[in-house]
Amino acid sequence: MGKFIAGKLLQYLIVIFLMLTLNFLLPRLMPGNPLVFLAGEDVGFMSSAEKEAILDKYGLNDSILEQYGAYIKNIFTGDFGYSYQQKRPISELLMERLPWTMLLTGLGLVLSTVIGVMFGAISAWRRGTRTDANLLTVFMFLSAMPSFWVGMILVSIFSAQLGWLPVFGAESAWSNYTGMDRLIDIGKHLILPLATLILISVTSTFMIMRYSMLNVLGEDYIMMAKAKGVKEKVIKYKHAMRNALLPVATVFMLSLGFTLGGATVIETVFAYPGVGRLMFESVLSRDYPLIQATFLIITFSVVIANFLADLIYPLLDPKVGSRNG
Amino acid sequence: MNTVLSVENLSTYFKTDKGIAKAVENVSFSLNKGEMLGLIGESGCGKTTVAQSILRLIEYPGKVVSGRVLLNGRDLIKASEKELSSMRWKEISVIPQSAMNALNPIFTIGDQIMESILLHENVSKREALQRTKTLLELVGIDGERWRSYPHEFSGGMKQRVAIAMALACNPKLVISDESTTGLDVLTQAQVIALIKSLQKKMDLSVILISHDLPMVTAICDKIAIMYAGNIVEWASTEDILKNPRHPYSQALLNASPDLSNPEKEVVSIPGSVPNLVDFPHSCRFHTRCPYAYDKCRQENPEFKEIKKGHYVACFLEEEGNHG
Amino acid sequence: MVNQKWKKYWQVLTSNNIGLFGLILLVIFLLIALLAPILAPFDPSARVGDPFMKPNSQFLLGTNDVGQDILSELLYGTRISLLIGVIAAFISILLGCLVGIISGYYGGKTDAFLMRLVDLVLVIPFLPLMILLAAFIGPSFWNIVLVISLISWASPARVIRSQVLTLKTKGYVEAAKSIGTNITVILGRHILPGVIPIALSQFVLAASHSILIEASLSFLGLGDPFTKSWGTILYYAQARGAFLTDAWIWWVLPPGLLITTLVIGFAFTGYSLEEILNPRLRKER
Ligand SMILES: Nc1ncnc2c1ncn2[C@@H]1O[C@H](COP(=O)(O)OP(=O)(O)OP(=O)(O)O)[C@@H](O)[C@H]1O
Ligand code: SF4
Ligand SMILES: [Mg+2]
């Protein structure tokens, strides 16, 4: 098991290293003035002294290796650079936005997994019936809809037309709610983005769960349990469920990246103040350092979440759990 | 007579893309206490389907369409789910084909054996564990290994675990469905010897499904020969060996290498098993039978007792002009 | 013989309701794309009406913020969405086949290395990476195609590899290798015929993904500014707040429905192709 974890860890470190390198090279290799990429499009309005200061800060006059070393060191000490457009250190901006993204995607992942697993299992248990066919069709359609569009339609219906829920943001501005009232306000703002995120990411779990449950149901040990006289409910939940969940756990990890990507778009639609929305804003204003930093932070989150999932996986699968003790 | 199991006119069909596959049609036989019956036939002839029909494990797209399966006088086909649960494993158990996959990978083997004991008997967990260890020892596995997961065992050991599990609740009847497939020859022989010795020791009735005719003739009291969904001949091992009546039985005996007479030519049966979908009304063996005549292509021969305890389905018996 | 096999696939595909439905959708969209100049009442880039007009007999789906006919925009948009989807999918499947075949054929260290690479790529959150790349290299038709295909080759590569491995176990390949058969012959005779059908179903599925990704990128303002895709139309609808007014019914709903339908067309075709090629799946239904 130690070996399994170590292998995974190495893999993630390589991902991080590659993405850091890509981030480092992009502004320096793209044709055009690297200053624009490092400091944003406003450089045109800067005095030459200011430009010198920036060149100096990024060490653009040093050798590329020295620059690279300094860059890595900065990232690992939490220094993501400075947004010249927002006139604030980027790490500060990220810290402000990160909790909202974690709230949205964390809840979204958990709920869409639970819902997908439930319906996937039901679909498999009733294979060949109308219920199965209907569920399949519904979930196929869900996965075919563009995430942002689902969000827009939900806003049109529930906020603009019916007026039930707020249109955008994570909390009402200038309201100064406190305590319970604030929580309710946050909850109301969360419903639509969360629903959108669940709707668009639930299908992959559903499909995998259905397929994996079908496979498990065809296994001899399920028939054996039946022959032993084990009750159907116990077979479903005790014997089949955990086995069927194994592939779901693997896909769960893969879908992390997808969900976070989806969150980027959804946060944009709802002007939800998370990291994804920050990325969109930085794209709009061509604030390149900020684009890069948001990308890095999203990648880091995915990798860390993946790693956590890897740590949990052996608890589900004795084959991995007992390997090498 | 002390009949444990009696199967009467059992038919099981499968719905397939191409039509209804009559995988088992009109099968009848019975089994006495302490008897070992060998069920023999080519791959795909319906042996597993018979076993699963008896155990009532046939699921969609399959269905038992007719017949009775009397276990100690009670009809399993008609039994309610509740009755069935109480009879399963206590009265009838199975060592499945590919016992390798019969163990759930996420539970220890001890848990799986104990589960069946706890399910059917009113005993404490400790007692169940004690019995589990004894059972493991019985099949030649260290009792302390009950904590192991299936993947930590070799194929032969898993097979033994499956046997131990089948015996957990002292059943009266055990169905062993080719439970040695996938094992090397030596282990196969060991497992079969184990089943035989346990059968003697516990006075079990056993249905031994196999396509290894020499092995079956060596250890079974009676033999039923299946062809394309029918049992074509059922008799004592002695009668089958000395006086096989059905052309298929004769061919089968000729086809298997005779150890006592290695000079004898090995004949393989020409032709192949017919498609079971929409099978025409006829003797199912007629496409490969050297004696087939007009009647065989139009009617299905009845499964008849030609002599005490010797049943055959072939028109030649009725006409009395056996070749 | 090969021809016969394809004929059989075709028969199964068309006898399968889902597959047939998907195919019909694809044909319809192809026709719309080809016939856009005939079907569209106006030039989609011309200001033919007042801004923000409601649907009327002249402009069936109203006009947008600068007075362009939305219906015409949608009809022409089919071309971009379809084209980007298909080209990006094609390139990513080509890459996927290359990696998958090399990996499966050579095995050993090469295989281990390439599959590690695939694992790596699959971990990366692809949409943010695309946004990053698109932001740096700038929005244009080909850049979008490039970005999508650079990131979508990984999972097809894995599928192709396992197919190559299955083909290898059939023994012809090893046998051919051992008697020193030329690699191009082995590829052409033993590997490609087995890989192409799988690659086809992967291609169709990849196309459905690419269309969704393109829509997302365009919606984030990273689409080609000169050719409006459905995603771009929605970008403007969002930017002008159309979804907060009654205009959502004619400006927001239709492009999304079109995207969904096109994606469904590809997905249904792809799934039933997969089902045909994977008898295991077929049995279970
Ligand atoms: N789930 C199923 N769906 C359709 N047909 C089936 C199904 N299960 C079995 N059959 C058909 O029923 C027939 C009998 O199969 P069965 O498994 O009973 O054969 P068998 O004698 O046990 O063969 P083997 O020696 O290979 O185990 C076969 O023709 C098979 O194709
Ligand atoms: S009934 Fe006819 S075809 Fe069938 S076994 Fe007897 S002789 Fe042969
Ligand atoms: Mg069988």
mmCIF file with all atom_site columns, C-alpha atoms and ligand atoms in Angstrom, chain B residues 14 16 23 42-49 61 97 178 211 276, ligand 1:
data_model
loop_
_atom_site.group_PDB
_atom_site.id
_atom_site.type_symbol
_atom_site.label_atom_id
_atom_site.label_alt_id
_atom_site.label_comp_id
_atom_site.label_asym_id
_atom_site.label_entity_id
_atom_site.label_seq_id
_atom_site.pdbx_PDB_ins_code
_atom_site.Cartn_x
_atom_site.Cartn_y
_atom_site.Cartn_z
_atom_site.occupancy
_atom_site.B_iso_or_equiv
_atom_site.pdbx_formal_charge
_atom_site.auth_seq_id
_atom_site.auth_comp_id
_atom_site.auth_asym_id
_atom_site.auth_atom_id
_atom_site.pdbx_PDB_model_num
ATOM   1  C CA  . PHE B 1 14  ? -34.087 -18.291 -22.466 1.00 0.00 ? 14  PHE B CA  1
ATOM   2  C CA  . THR B 1 16  ? -32.552 -14.255 -26.838 1.00 0.00 ? 16  THR B CA  1
ATOM   3  C CA  . ALA B 1 23  ? -31.999 -24.718 -23.112 1.00 0.00 ? 23  ALA B CA  1
ATOM   4  C CA  . GLU B 1 42  ? -21.028 -31.447 -24.038 1.00 0.00 ? 42  GLU B CA  1
ATOM   5  C CA  . SER B 1 43  ? -20.516 -27.778 -23.315 1.00 0.00 ? 43  SER B CA  1
ATOM   6  C CA  . GLY B 1 44  ? -23.732 -25.817 -23.760 1.00 0.00 ? 44  GLY B CA  1
ATOM   7  C CA  . CYS B 1 45  ? -26.056 -28.804 -23.448 1.00 0.00 ? 45  CYS B CA  1
ATOM   8  C CA  . GLY B 1 46  ? -27.789 -27.274 -20.424 1.00 0.00 ? 46  GLY B CA  1
ATOM   9  C CA  . LYS B 1 47  ? -26.150 -28.790 -17.350 1.00 0.00 ? 47  LYS B CA  1
ATOM   10 C CA  . THR B 1 48  ? -25.718 -25.533 -15.508 1.00 0.00 ? 48  THR B CA  1
ATOM   11 C CA  . THR B 1 49  ? -29.221 -24.526 -16.493 1.00 0.00 ? 49  THR B CA  1
ATOM   12 C CA  . PRO B 1 61  ? -33.925 -13.584 -19.681 1.00 0.00 ? 61  PRO B CA  1
ATOM   13 C CA  . GLN B 1 97  ? -18.856 -23.668 -11.839 1.00 0.00 ? 97  GLN B CA  1
ATOM   14 C CA  . GLU B 1 178 ? -17.884 -28.618 -12.859 1.00 0.00 ? 178 GLU B CA  1
ATOM   15 C CA  . HIS B 1 211 ? -17.850 -33.444 -18.994 1.00 0.00 ? 211 HIS B CA  1
ATOM   16 C CA  . LEU B 1 276 ? -31.460 -24.536 -29.503 1.00 0.00 ? 276 LEU B CA  1
HETATM 17 N N1  . LIG D 2 .   ? -28.417 -15.991 -19.737 1.00 0.00 ? 1   LIG D N1  1
HETATM 18 C C1  . LIG D 2 .   ? -28.594 -16.703 -20.863 1.00 0.00 ? 1   LIG D C1  1
HETATM 19 N N2  . LIG D 2 .   ? -29.142 -16.115 -21.957 1.00 0.00 ? 1   LIG D N2  1
HETATM 20 C C2  . LIG D 2 .   ? -29.342 -16.817 -23.093 1.00 0.00 ? 1   LIG D C2  1
HETATM 21 N N3  . LIG D 2 .   ? -29.009 -18.104 -23.260 1.00 0.00 ? 1   LIG D N3  1
HETATM 22 C C3  . LIG D 2 .   ? -28.442 -18.738 -22.224 1.00 0.00 ? 1   LIG D C3  1
HETATM 23 C C4  . LIG D 2 .   ? -28.206 -18.072 -20.981 1.00 0.00 ? 1   LIG D C4  1
HETATM 24 N N4  . LIG D 2 .   ? -27.621 -18.949 -20.138 1.00 0.00 ? 1   LIG D N4  1
HETATM 25 C C5  . LIG D 2 .   ? -27.517 -20.111 -20.826 1.00 0.00 ? 1   LIG D C5  1
HETATM 26 N N5  . LIG D 2 .   ? -28.010 -19.993 -22.077 1.00 0.00 ? 1   LIG D N5  1
HETATM 27 C C6  . LIG D 2 .   ? -28.057 -21.025 -23.119 1.00 0.00 ? 1   LIG D C6  1
HETATM 28 O O1  . LIG D 2 .   ? -28.519 -22.220 -22.549 1.00 0.00 ? 1   LIG D O1  1
HETATM 29 C C7  . LIG D 2 .   ? -27.792 -23.313 -23.047 1.00 0.00 ? 1   LIG D C7  1
HETATM 30 C C8  . LIG D 2 .   ? -27.266 -24.141 -21.915 1.00 0.00 ? 1   LIG D C8  1
HETATM 31 O O2  . LIG D 2 .   ? -26.273 -23.446 -21.205 1.00 0.00 ? 1   LIG D O2  1
HETATM 32 P P1  . LIG D 2 .   ? -25.587 -24.044 -19.908 1.00 0.00 ? 1   LIG D P1  1
HETATM 33 O O3  . LIG D 2 .   ? -24.757 -22.995 -19.306 1.00 0.00 ? 1   LIG D O3  1
HETATM 34 O O4  . LIG D 2 .   ? -26.625 -24.662 -19.070 1.00 0.00 ? 1   LIG D O4  1
HETATM 35 O O5  . LIG D 2 .   ? -24.653 -25.189 -20.533 1.00 0.00 ? 1   LIG D O5  1
HETATM 36 P P2  . LIG D 2 .   ? -23.652 -26.165 -19.806 1.00 0.00 ? 1   LIG D P2  1
HETATM 37 O O6  . LIG D 2 .   ? -24.051 -27.513 -20.181 1.00 0.00 ? 1   LIG D O6  1
HETATM 38 O O7  . LIG D 2 .   ? -23.565 -25.838 -18.354 1.00 0.00 ? 1   LIG D O7  1
HETATM 39 O O8  . LIG D 2 .   ? -22.285 -25.848 -20.533 1.00 0.00 ? 1   LIG D O8  1
HETATM 40 P P3  . LIG D 2 .   ? -20.797 -25.802 -19.949 1.00 0.00 ? 1   LIG D P3  1
HETATM 41 O O9  . LIG D 2 .   ? -20.322 -27.201 -19.934 1.00 0.00 ? 1   LIG D O9  1
HETATM 42 O O10 . LIG D 2 .   ? -20.055 -25.001 -20.959 1.00 0.00 ? 1   LIG D O10 1
HETATM 43 O O11 . LIG D 2 .   ? -20.865 -25.173 -18.608 1.00 0.00 ? 1   LIG D O11 1
HETATM 44 C C9  . LIG D 2 .   ? -26.710 -22.771 -23.930 1.00 0.00 ? 1   LIG D C9  1
HETATM 45 O O12 . LIG D 2 .   ? -27.076 -22.980 -25.272 1.00 0.00 ? 1   LIG D O12 1
HETATM 46 C C10 . LIG D 2 .   ? -26.672 -21.301 -23.628 1.00 0.00 ? 1   LIG D C10 1
HETATM 47 O O13 . LIG D 2 .   ? -26.400 -20.603 -24.812 1.00 0.00 ? 1   LIG D O13 1
#
